């Protein structure tokens, strides 16, 4: 079956949607873990793979791409509204 | 145990993966004679370019680039064709190329009696060089002799998701084998300076990385003015990327994860192994010249929209980011990284690319070579001609 999300680096706490994901659907990550999608997430956008506390690092490519503005729940869409991209050189 | 490849021994200690005899104009005015020689002897590789005169600031850089293309490990011998009155003299290029101890000859069209006599003279030299080069046989060399250039062009939303991370696995493999990878295209590093600095082998290299990327950002503003944000701001990233850093991470991931050991300028050759950053433009054709002049025996070129271009003296291996483009332009693409979107593990695609790199090093032709997509030597310039 075609993959529905892709995790680029093993340390990442976000994945990339490979199709439009619908709120409420349950999908399975490549390693078999289930992931309940809690928002509509467009193709090629980011979805959180775990609960990320406010201020904690969001990691993609194994690198910090920003910090959570507030708590981000597993399965949530991650973008400008909840990701602080102010350059703190971390 | 270190892996090996089948290459051609050069007298300066390097090893080529191809055995070209090149005809190089010292100035664009000599392109016609170079073309006439190449038509008569199609086995010779013409290195057409548009420069060699009329430049102040860039003359030295251009001379270094042309000399380094002549010294390139994939080149067995070089004929430099000059006009006679140009800034970058054929004789000086020949002397510079000769420091690599390979056969090099030159003449000037003005001294030889014009086009027909120059062409006949050049054909004689080239036939002799080709006969000598044909006597050289491949033998085994350790992979630490290999420099692999990295390029991305015609990128799409999946270049940073499929093709580039897969190539990053290949970069890690080659560096772990003692080899070298060259990452360039400064504009595609904007936003990741602190990440690349952290990977520097020492504070001096970190400082050079910081300066190179800051200068690239400034230059983008200076050159593009109000259009700069379209290149460097997060505003146009509705494809799911939240910041410029995230976009650039998708580009620099081609170079894998190993330490950065040196920053070199356009027209320079690395003195270290491992991951090297080359300070150069984002424009593919000029970028590839910097990568070739640094001595890369092969290049990996990832592409989303599909770019068929190769390079005159360097095999270019094309990695497609989506199955759709791969199917549309299959004649031009060597590997389809788009299968990652269908569930193929990235490790598997990385392994496929690694296997193909091994074959290309040993002599198998890339699609760009089969299609004779050599193109011309495009040289970076920042200032106008006088």
Tab-separated table of C-alpha atoms in Angstrom:
chain	number	residue	atom	x	y	z
A	1	UNK	CA	0.000	0.000	0.000
A	2	UNK	CA	1.186	3.506	-0.749
A	3	UNK	CA	2.710	5.386	2.178
A	4	UNK	CA	0.485	8.146	3.563
A	5	UNK	CA	3.151	10.081	5.400
A	6	UNK	CA	6.930	10.128	5.237
A	7	UNK	CA	9.372	10.598	8.125
A	8	UNK	CA	12.579	12.039	6.664
A	9	UNK	CA	14.941	11.523	9.619
A	10	UNK	CA	14.654	9.037	12.517
A	11	UNK	CA	14.823	11.880	15.088
A	12	UNK	CA	11.995	13.869	13.490
A	13	UNK	CA	8.850	14.557	15.519
A	14	UNK	CA	6.906	15.618	12.422
A	15	UNK	CA	6.111	13.719	9.216
A	16	UNK	CA	5.087	14.937	5.746
A	17	UNK	CA	1.614	14.124	4.414
A	18	UNK	CA	1.746	12.377	1.040
A	19	UNK	CA	-1.961	13.011	0.403
A	20	UNK	CA	-4.653	15.230	1.904
A	21	UNK	CA	-5.343	13.824	5.384
A	22	UNK	CA	-8.802	14.171	6.947
A	23	UNK	CA	-9.589	14.982	10.551
A	24	UNK	CA	-10.556	11.832	12.451
A	25	UNK	CA	-8.862	9.272	10.242
A	26	UNK	CA	-6.463	6.738	11.689
A	27	UNK	CA	-3.404	5.800	9.710
A	28	UNK	CA	-0.312	3.754	10.340
A	29	UNK	CA	3.248	4.984	10.233
A	30	UNK	CA	5.853	3.026	8.255
A	31	UNK	CA	6.940	1.318	11.524
A	32	UNK	CA	3.362	0.230	12.262
A	33	UNK	CA	2.550	2.826	14.950
A	34	UNK	CA	-0.993	4.191	14.662
A	35	UNK	CA	-1.533	7.942	14.202
A	36	UNK	CA	-4.931	9.594	14.712
A	37	UNK	CA	-5.234	12.687	12.551
A	38	UNK	CA	-6.778	15.563	14.539
A	39	UNK	CA	-7.076	18.197	11.781
A	40	UNK	CA	-7.420	18.379	8.016
A	41	UNK	CA	-3.848	18.393	6.762
A	42	UNK	CA	-3.011	19.240	3.158
A	43	UNK	CA	-0.709	17.195	0.965
A	44	UNK	CA	2.999	18.017	1.575
A	45	UNK	CA	2.270	19.679	4.945
A	46	UNK	CA	3.576	18.568	8.347
A	47	UNK	CA	1.816	16.376	10.924
A	48	UNK	CA	3.006	15.981	14.518
A	49	UNK	CA	4.142	12.460	15.462
A	50	UNK	CA	4.016	13.032	19.233
A	51	UNK	CA	2.748	15.445	21.873
A	52	UNK	CA	5.112	18.414	21.751
A	53	UNK	CA	5.040	20.697	24.838
A	54	UNK	CA	4.934	24.481	24.430
A	55	UNK	CA	8.410	25.804	23.683
A	56	UNK	CA	9.806	22.396	22.738
A	57	UNK	CA	11.723	21.855	19.526
A	58	UNK	CA	9.999	20.744	16.347
A	59	UNK	CA	12.423	18.543	14.450
A	60	UNK	CA	12.579	17.787	10.718
A	61	UNK	CA	15.635	16.555	8.782
A	62	UNK	CA	16.987	15.772	12.269
A	63	UNK	CA	17.299	19.535	12.867
A	64	UNK	CA	15.274	22.093	14.832
A	65	UNK	CA	12.979	23.962	12.469
A	66	UNK	CA	11.305	25.975	15.256
A	67	UNK	CA	9.564	25.699	18.615
A	68	UNK	CA	5.963	24.890	19.499
A	69	UNK	CA	4.075	28.142	20.251
A	70	UNK	CA	1.723	26.154	22.519
A	71	UNK	CA	1.267	22.464	23.206
A	72	UNK	CA	1.001	20.527	19.925
A	73	UNK	CA	-0.873	17.228	20.190
A	74	UNK	CA	0.077	14.100	18.311
A	75	UNK	CA	-1.719	14.051	14.953
A	76	UNK	CA	-2.012	17.843	14.687
A	77	UNK	CA	-1.149	19.985	11.676
A	78	UNK	CA	2.156	21.860	12.241
A	79	UNK	CA	2.615	25.163	10.418
A	80	UNK	CA	2.856	28.933	10.982
A	81	UNK	CA	-0.072	29.013	13.456
A	82	UNK	CA	1.670	26.810	16.038
A	83	UNK	CA	5.347	26.827	15.004
A	84	UNK	CA	7.580	29.664	16.159
A	85	UNK	CA	10.289	30.101	13.497
A	86	UNK	CA	12.054	33.060	15.126
A	87	UNK	CA	15.742	32.478	14.525
A	88	UNK	CA	17.263	31.470	17.852
A	89	UNK	CA	20.188	29.706	16.177
A	90	UNK	CA	19.484	26.438	17.939
B	1	UNK	CA	37.541	-2.762	4.157
B	2	UNK	CA	37.639	0.192	1.833
B	3	UNK	CA	35.794	-0.261	-1.457
B	4	UNK	CA	37.494	0.371	-4.792
B	5	UNK	CA	36.656	1.596	-8.277
B	6	UNK	CA	38.217	1.116	-11.696
B	7	UNK	CA	39.837	4.359	-12.760
B	8	UNK	CA	42.557	5.882	-14.908
B	9	UNK	CA	45.781	6.798	-13.144
B	10	UNK	CA	46.952	10.411	-13.560
B	11	UNK	CA	50.502	11.545	-12.933
B	12	UNK	CA	49.475	14.051	-10.234
B	13	UNK	CA	48.162	11.200	-8.056
B	14	UNK	CA	44.501	11.615	-8.949
B	15	UNK	CA	42.327	9.012	-10.699
B	16	UNK	CA	39.831	9.649	-13.478
B	17	UNK	CA	36.637	7.712	-14.124
B	18	UNK	CA	36.674	8.755	-17.806
B	19	UNK	CA	39.591	9.206	-20.194
B	20	UNK	CA	38.764	12.292	-22.234
B	21	UNK	CA	40.984	14.283	-24.547
B	22	UNK	CA	39.794	17.883	-24.299
B	23	UNK	CA	40.034	20.806	-26.726
B	24	UNK	CA	39.780	24.053	-24.807
B	25	UNK	CA	39.492	27.546	-26.263
B	26	UNK	CA	41.379	30.065	-24.133
B	27	UNK	CA	38.912	32.701	-25.345
B	28	UNK	CA	35.466	32.558	-26.939
B	29	UNK	CA	36.976	33.804	-30.227
B	30	UNK	CA	38.601	30.358	-30.595
B	31	UNK	CA	35.337	28.397	-30.283
B	32	UNK	CA	35.003	28.124	-34.081
B	33	UNK	CA	38.343	26.385	-34.525
B	34	UNK	CA	37.634	24.181	-31.509
B	35	UNK	CA	34.299	23.227	-33.116
B	36	UNK	CA	35.961	22.449	-36.448
B	37	UNK	CA	38.468	20.166	-34.701
B	38	UNK	CA	35.670	18.458	-32.746
B	39	UNK	CA	33.642	17.878	-35.940
B	40	UNK	CA	36.656	16.242	-37.578
B	41	UNK	CA	37.549	14.178	-34.501
B	42	UNK	CA	34.292	13.501	-32.608
B	43	UNK	CA	36.095	11.532	-29.858
B	44	UNK	CA	37.624	14.803	-28.621
B	45	UNK	CA	35.641	16.777	-26.025
B	46	UNK	CA	35.238	20.485	-26.843
B	47	UNK	CA	35.033	22.802	-23.817
B	48	UNK	CA	33.157	25.713	-25.393
B	49	UNK	CA	32.812	28.819	-23.230
B	50	UNK	CA	31.971	32.499	-23.619
B	51	UNK	CA	34.896	34.184	-21.856
B	52	UNK	CA	38.684	34.576	-21.824
B	53	UNK	CA	38.843	38.331	-22.440
B	54	UNK	CA	37.167	41.632	-21.612
B	55	UNK	CA	36.939	40.944	-17.873
B	56	UNK	CA	38.745	42.693	-15.083
B	57	UNK	CA	37.816	41.267	-11.706
B	58	UNK	CA	36.911	37.799	-12.962
B	59	UNK	CA	39.877	37.182	-15.299
B	60	UNK	CA	41.951	35.398	-12.648
B	61	UNK	CA	39.022	33.341	-11.423
B	62	UNK	CA	38.125	32.336	-14.991
B	63	UNK	CA	41.739	31.409	-15.726
B	64	UNK	CA	41.799	29.250	-12.572
B	65	UNK	CA	38.543	27.537	-13.549
B	66	UNK	CA	39.759	26.771	-17.086
B	67	UNK	CA	43.139	25.525	-15.821
B	68	UNK	CA	41.411	23.306	-13.255
B	69	UNK	CA	39.088	21.868	-15.917
B	70	UNK	CA	42.229	21.006	-17.887
B	71	UNK	CA	43.821	19.398	-14.804
B	72	UNK	CA	40.616	17.449	-14.104
B	73	UNK	CA	41.209	13.734	-13.359
B	74	UNK	CA	38.744	12.649	-16.079
B	75	UNK	CA	40.898	14.401	-18.695
B	76	UNK	CA	43.887	12.508	-20.129
B	77	UNK	CA	45.298	15.282	-22.317
B	78	UNK	CA	44.428	18.835	-23.361
B	79	UNK	CA	44.870	20.979	-26.444
B	80	UNK	CA	44.402	24.690	-25.680
B	81	UNK	CA	43.470	26.788	-28.715
B	82	UNK	CA	44.133	30.514	-28.324
B	83	UNK	CA	43.497	33.472	-30.563
B	84	UNK	CA	46.658	35.399	-29.663
B	85	UNK	CA	45.602	38.783	-28.259
B	86	UNK	CA	43.275	37.678	-25.416
B	87	UNK	CA	43.635	38.298	-21.671
B	88	UNK	CA	43.669	34.606	-20.708
B	89	UNK	CA	46.616	33.399	-22.799
B	90	UNK	CA	46.633	29.881	-24.207
B	91	UNK	CA	50.268	29.531	-23.226
B	92	UNK	CA	49.566	30.406	-19.586
B	93	UNK	CA	46.671	27.969	-19.454
B	94	UNK	CA	48.871	25.247	-20.936
B	95	UNK	CA	51.575	25.916	-18.351
B	96	UNK	CA	49.026	25.803	-15.506
B	97	UNK	CA	47.467	22.571	-16.803
B	98	UNK	CA	50.960	21.119	-17.306
B	99	UNK	CA	51.637	21.300	-13.548
B	100	UNK	CA	49.497	18.151	-13.350
B	101	UNK	CA	52.099	16.447	-15.602
B	102	UNK	CA	49.514	15.406	-18.187
B	103	UNK	CA	50.137	15.944	-21.921
B	104	UNK	CA	49.121	19.497	-22.884
B	105	UNK	CA	49.782	21.510	-26.033
B	106	UNK	CA	48.660	24.917	-27.260
B	107	UNK	CA	48.780	27.193	-30.288
B	108	UNK	CA	47.350	30.564	-31.270
B	109	UNK	CA	45.164	30.995	-34.349
B	110	UNK	CA	46.857	34.308	-35.214
B	111	UNK	CA	50.299	32.634	-35.250
B	112	UNK	CA	49.137	29.515	-37.108
B	113	UNK	CA	47.675	31.271	-40.146
B	114	UNK	CA	43.933	31.394	-39.555
B	115	UNK	CA	41.043	28.948	-39.297
B	116	UNK	CA	41.896	26.251	-41.859
B	117	UNK	CA	45.563	25.890	-40.931
B	118	UNK	CA	44.741	26.019	-37.215
B	119	UNK	CA	42.065	23.350	-37.607
B	120	UNK	CA	44.390	21.025	-39.540
B	121	UNK	CA	47.159	21.596	-36.975
B	122	UNK	CA	44.773	20.923	-34.089
B	123	UNK	CA	43.391	17.746	-35.686
B	124	UNK	CA	46.914	16.329	-35.906
B	125	UNK	CA	47.634	17.064	-32.238
B	126	UNK	CA	44.297	15.664	-31.060
B	127	UNK	CA	44.646	12.404	-33.050
B	128	UNK	CA	48.043	11.847	-31.474
B	129	UNK	CA	46.699	12.612	-27.969
B	130	UNK	CA	43.738	10.240	-28.480
B	131	UNK	CA	46.042	7.428	-29.589
B	132	UNK	CA	48.216	7.908	-26.499
B	133	UNK	CA	45.201	8.128	-24.153
B	134	UNK	CA	43.728	4.910	-25.596
B	135	UNK	CA	46.748	2.977	-24.309
B	136	UNK	CA	45.808	3.733	-20.702
B	137	UNK	CA	43.836	0.942	-18.969
B	138	UNK	CA	41.575	1.121	-15.923
B	139	UNK	CA	42.902	-0.205	-12.639
B	140	UNK	CA	41.659	-0.354	-9.062
B	141	UNK	CA	41.780	2.680	-6.784
B	142	UNK	CA	40.375	3.199	-3.287
B	143	UNK	CA	37.225	5.307	-3.082
B	144	UNK	CA	39.081	8.001	-1.142
B	145	UNK	CA	40.209	9.333	-4.554
B	146	UNK	CA	36.633	10.209	-5.467
B	147	UNK	CA	35.126	13.685	-5.289
B	148	UNK	CA	31.367	13.703	-5.898
B	149	UNK	CA	29.629	16.981	-6.720
B	150	UNK	CA	26.053	17.589	-5.550
B	151	UNK	CA	23.561	19.627	-7.498
B	152	UNK	CA	19.828	20.200	-7.443
B	153	UNK	CA	17.970	21.855	-10.280
B	154	UNK	CA	14.372	22.343	-11.282
B	155	UNK	CA	13.401	21.447	-7.727
B	156	UNK	CA	9.820	20.715	-6.689
B	157	UNK	CA	7.985	20.193	-3.374
B	158	UNK	CA	9.345	16.629	-3.192
B	159	UNK	CA	13.011	17.264	-4.015
B	160	UNK	CA	13.668	17.777	-0.308
B	161	UNK	CA	11.502	14.799	0.694
B	162	UNK	CA	12.622	12.026	-1.672
B	163	UNK	CA	15.619	12.718	-3.928
B	164	UNK	CA	17.793	14.919	-1.704
B	165	UNK	CA	17.591	12.853	1.530
B	166	UNK	CA	18.301	9.681	-0.511
B	167	UNK	CA	21.387	11.321	-1.984
B	168	UNK	CA	22.374	12.318	1.577
B	169	UNK	CA	22.687	8.598	2.383
B	170	UNK	CA	25.022	8.197	-0.608
B	171	UNK	CA	27.106	11.168	0.597
B	172	UNK	CA	27.484	9.579	4.044
B	173	UNK	CA	28.554	6.293	2.406
B	174	UNK	CA	31.197	7.983	0.246
B	175	UNK	CA	32.572	10.114	3.101
B	176	UNK	CA	32.746	7.023	5.339
B	177	UNK	CA	34.768	5.383	2.540
B	178	UNK	CA	37.254	8.250	2.790
B	179	UNK	CA	35.875	10.129	-0.207
B	180	UNK	CA	34.740	13.710	-0.701
B	181	UNK	CA	31.415	15.365	-1.469
B	182	UNK	CA	30.971	18.974	-2.576
B	183	UNK	CA	27.880	20.926	-1.593
B	184	UNK	CA	27.364	24.306	-3.287
B	185	UNK	CA	24.566	26.700	-4.346
B	186	UNK	CA	24.880	29.249	-1.506
B	187	UNK	CA	21.405	30.650	-1.996
B	188	UNK	CA	19.996	27.264	-1.070
B	189	UNK	CA	21.796	27.345	2.300
B	190	UNK	CA	20.207	30.576	3.536
B	191	UNK	CA	18.630	29.988	6.945
B	192	UNK	CA	20.795	26.992	7.811
B	193	UNK	CA	24.019	28.821	8.634
B	194	UNK	CA	24.049	27.856	12.332
B	195	UNK	CA	23.320	24.207	11.452
B	196	UNK	CA	26.176	24.030	8.937
B	197	UNK	CA	28.494	25.965	11.296
B	198	UNK	CA	27.821	23.342	13.971
B	199	UNK	CA	28.997	20.680	11.529
B	200	UNK	CA	32.273	22.520	10.814
B	201	UNK	CA	35.434	20.654	11.820
B	202	UNK	CA	36.860	23.773	13.517
B	203	UNK	CA	35.964	27.416	14.325
B	204	UNK	CA	37.837	28.743	11.289
B	205	UNK	CA	35.690	26.683	8.911
B	206	UNK	CA	32.567	27.673	10.880
B	207	UNK	CA	33.465	31.351	10.402
B	208	UNK	CA	33.895	30.860	6.657
B	209	UNK	CA	30.510	29.128	6.427
B	210	UNK	CA	28.836	32.011	8.289
B	211	UNK	CA	30.441	34.598	6.008
B	212	UNK	CA	29.645	32.692	2.818
B	213	UNK	CA	25.946	32.351	3.639
B	214	UNK	CA	25.594	35.922	4.964
B	215	UNK	CA	27.204	37.215	1.761
B	216	UNK	CA	24.851	35.084	-0.351
B	217	UNK	CA	21.837	36.521	1.446
B	218	UNK	CA	23.132	40.077	0.987
B	219	UNK	CA	23.878	39.455	-2.689
B	220	UNK	CA	20.378	38.099	-3.231
B	221	UNK	CA	18.968	41.345	-1.791
B	222	UNK	CA	21.384	43.496	-3.811
B	223	UNK	CA	20.643	41.751	-7.105
B	224	UNK	CA	16.935	41.082	-6.802
B	225	UNK	CA	15.733	43.973	-4.639
B	226	UNK	CA	11.978	43.620	-4.191
B	227	UNK	CA	12.083	40.138	-5.725
B	228	UNK	CA	14.511	38.810	-3.086
B	229	UNK	CA	11.703	37.625	-0.774
B	230	UNK	CA	10.539	35.208	-3.470
B	231	UNK	CA	13.869	33.445	-3.196
B	232	UNK	CA	14.484	33.690	0.519
B	233	UNK	CA	11.340	34.358	2.534
B	234	UNK	CA	8.900	31.872	4.017
B	235	UNK	CA	6.037	33.800	2.436
B	236	UNK	CA	5.900	31.701	-0.716
B	237	UNK	CA	6.059	28.383	1.017
B	238	UNK	CA	2.484	27.310	1.085
B	239	UNK	CA	3.613	23.898	-0.001
B	240	UNK	CA	3.898	23.077	3.686
B	241	UNK	CA	7.246	24.629	4.468
B	242	UNK	CA	7.015	27.038	7.380
B	243	UNK	CA	10.393	28.724	7.031
B	244	UNK	CA	13.314	29.351	4.705
B	245	UNK	CA	15.378	27.178	7.038
B	246	UNK	CA	13.072	24.251	6.363
B	247	UNK	CA	13.379	24.746	2.592
B	248	UNK	CA	17.164	25.004	2.752
B	249	UNK	CA	17.372	21.914	4.979
B	250	UNK	CA	15.759	20.063	2.076
B	251	UNK	CA	18.661	21.186	-0.132
B	252	UNK	CA	21.631	20.719	2.206
B	253	UNK	CA	20.462	17.221	3.178
B	254	UNK	CA	22.100	16.106	-0.106
B	255	UNK	CA	25.457	16.389	1.676
B	256	UNK	CA	24.460	13.905	4.375
B	257	UNK	CA	25.450	14.330	7.999
B	258	UNK	CA	29.237	14.165	8.264
B	259	UNK	CA	31.531	17.035	9.418
B	260	UNK	CA	32.328	19.924	7.048
B	261	UNK	CA	36.095	20.037	6.617
B	262	UNK	CA	36.684	22.971	4.248
B	263	UNK	CA	35.087	25.921	2.465
B	264	UNK	CA	36.511	26.623	-1.001
B	265	UNK	CA	35.976	29.395	-3.530
B	266	UNK	CA	34.761	29.122	-7.144
B	267	UNK	CA	37.755	27.916	-9.168
B	268	UNK	CA	39.474	26.244	-6.213
B	269	UNK	CA	40.241	22.556	-5.587
B	270	UNK	CA	39.661	21.060	-2.106
B	271	UNK	CA	42.749	20.308	-0.022
B	272	UNK	CA	40.731	18.193	2.439
B	273	UNK	CA	38.460	15.183	2.136
B	274	UNK	CA	34.988	14.650	3.562
B	275	UNK	CA	32.237	17.237	3.173
B	276	UNK	CA	33.374	20.417	1.365
B	277	UNK	CA	31.301	23.574	0.815
B	278	UNK	CA	31.933	25.438	-2.444
B	279	UNK	CA	31.038	29.127	-2.466
B	280	UNK	CA	29.087	29.382	-5.712
B	281	UNK	CA	25.871	30.518	-7.377
B	282	UNK	CA	22.537	28.708	-7.396
B	283	UNK	CA	22.302	28.801	-11.196
B	284	UNK	CA	22.877	25.172	-12.155
B	285	UNK	CA	24.996	25.643	-15.251
B	286	UNK	CA	27.496	27.972	-13.574
B	287	UNK	CA	27.354	25.963	-10.370
B	288	UNK	CA	28.261	22.749	-12.218
B	289	UNK	CA	31.354	24.447	-13.650
B	290	UNK	CA	32.518	25.303	-10.107
B	291	UNK	CA	31.901	21.718	-9.024
B	292	UNK	CA	33.740	20.320	-12.079
B	293	UNK	CA	36.668	22.725	-11.655
B	294	UNK	CA	36.990	21.509	-8.051
B	295	UNK	CA	37.893	18.110	-9.531
B	296	UNK	CA	34.630	16.184	-9.034
B	297	UNK	CA	34.844	13.018	-11.124
B	298	UNK	CA	31.051	12.666	-11.055
B	299	UNK	CA	28.013	14.684	-10.078
B	300	UNK	CA	24.665	13.687	-8.682
B	301	UNK	CA	21.914	16.022	-9.865
B	302	UNK	CA	18.497	15.801	-8.214
B	303	UNK	CA	15.571	17.245	-10.100
B	304	UNK	CA	11.830	17.594	-9.613
B	305	UNK	CA	10.709	19.361	-12.760
B	306	UNK	CA	13.192	17.424	-14.876
B	307	UNK	CA	16.487	18.767	-16.233
B	308	UNK	CA	18.370	16.706	-18.846
B	309	UNK	CA	21.659	18.631	-18.754
B	310	UNK	CA	25.030	16.930	-18.323
B	311	UNK	CA	28.571	18.312	-18.269
B	312	UNK	CA	31.378	18.030	-20.853
B	313	UNK	CA	33.976	16.169	-18.752
B	314	UNK	CA	31.911	14.896	-15.811
B	315	UNK	CA	29.265	12.131	-15.813
B	316	UNK	CA	26.077	13.526	-14.246
B	317	UNK	CA	23.718	11.081	-12.571
B	318	UNK	CA	20.099	12.239	-12.476
B	319	UNK	CA	17.789	11.450	-9.567
B	320	UNK	CA	14.086	12.203	-10.133
B	321	UNK	CA	11.987	13.305	-7.139
B	322	UNK	CA	8.644	11.953	-8.409
B	323	UNK	CA	7.481	8.923	-10.392
B	324	UNK	CA	5.389	11.208	-12.582
B	325	UNK	CA	8.390	13.146	-13.888
B	326	UNK	CA	10.497	9.965	-14.049
B	327	UNK	CA	7.908	8.395	-16.343
B	328	UNK	CA	7.647	11.539	-18.486
B	329	UNK	CA	11.422	11.996	-18.849
B	330	UNK	CA	12.658	8.435	-18.362
B	331	UNK	CA	15.257	8.855	-21.116
B	332	UNK	CA	16.976	11.514	-19.036
B	333	UNK	CA	16.634	10.099	-15.505
B	334	UNK	CA	18.940	7.468	-13.982
B	335	UNK	CA	17.070	6.830	-10.711
B	336	UNK	CA	13.495	7.349	-9.546
B	337	UNK	CA	13.449	8.502	-5.911
B	338	UNK	CA	9.700	9.112	-6.320
B	339	UNK	CA	9.077	5.486	-5.353
B	340	UNK	CA	9.595	6.651	-1.751
B	341	UNK	CA	6.173	8.294	-2.064
B	342	UNK	CA	4.745	4.859	-2.908
B	343	UNK	CA	6.201	3.305	0.231
B	344	UNK	CA	9.700	2.207	-0.820
B	345	UNK	CA	12.046	2.824	2.132
B	346	UNK	CA	14.503	5.689	1.636
B	347	UNK	CA	17.375	3.351	2.597
B	348	UNK	CA	16.499	1.200	-0.408
B	349	UNK	CA	16.615	4.156	-2.818
B	350	UNK	CA	19.878	5.333	-1.218
B	351	UNK	CA	21.290	1.860	-1.848
B	352	UNK	CA	20.101	1.950	-5.485
B	353	UNK	CA	21.853	5.266	-6.045
B	354	UNK	CA	25.006	3.983	-4.312
B	355	UNK	CA	25.035	0.906	-6.561
B	356	UNK	CA	24.613	3.068	-9.642
B	357	UNK	CA	27.398	5.417	-8.485
B	358	UNK	CA	29.695	2.370	-8.209
B	359	UNK	CA	28.790	1.337	-11.775
B	360	UNK	CA	29.270	4.849	-13.166
B	361	UNK	CA	32.679	5.101	-11.465
B	362	UNK	CA	33.666	1.846	-13.202
B	363	UNK	CA	32.602	3.145	-16.608
B	364	UNK	CA	28.852	2.631	-17.050
B	365	UNK	CA	27.344	5.617	-18.882
B	366	UNK	CA	24.749	7.914	-17.295
B	367	UNK	CA	21.647	8.942	-19.242
B	368	UNK	CA	23.157	12.415	-19.745
B	369	UNK	CA	26.242	10.798	-21.300
B	370	UNK	CA	24.153	8.502	-23.519
B	371	UNK	CA	22.143	11.527	-24.687
B	372	UNK	CA	25.331	13.549	-25.254
B	373	UNK	CA	23.973	16.288	-23.007
B	374	UNK	CA	27.420	17.826	-22.511
B	375	UNK	CA	26.369	21.407	-23.047
B	376	UNK	CA	28.931	24.169	-22.661
B	377	UNK	CA	31.169	25.471	-19.893
B	378	UNK	CA	29.216	28.290	-18.200
B	379	UNK	CA	31.444	30.538	-16.090
B	380	UNK	CA	30.228	32.549	-13.113
B	381	UNK	CA	30.563	36.313	-13.482
B	382	UNK	CA	29.503	39.110	-11.192
B	383	UNK	CA	30.774	42.139	-13.077
B	384	UNK	CA	30.104	43.387	-16.622
B	385	UNK	CA	32.573	43.060	-19.473
B	386	UNK	CA	34.653	46.066	-20.508
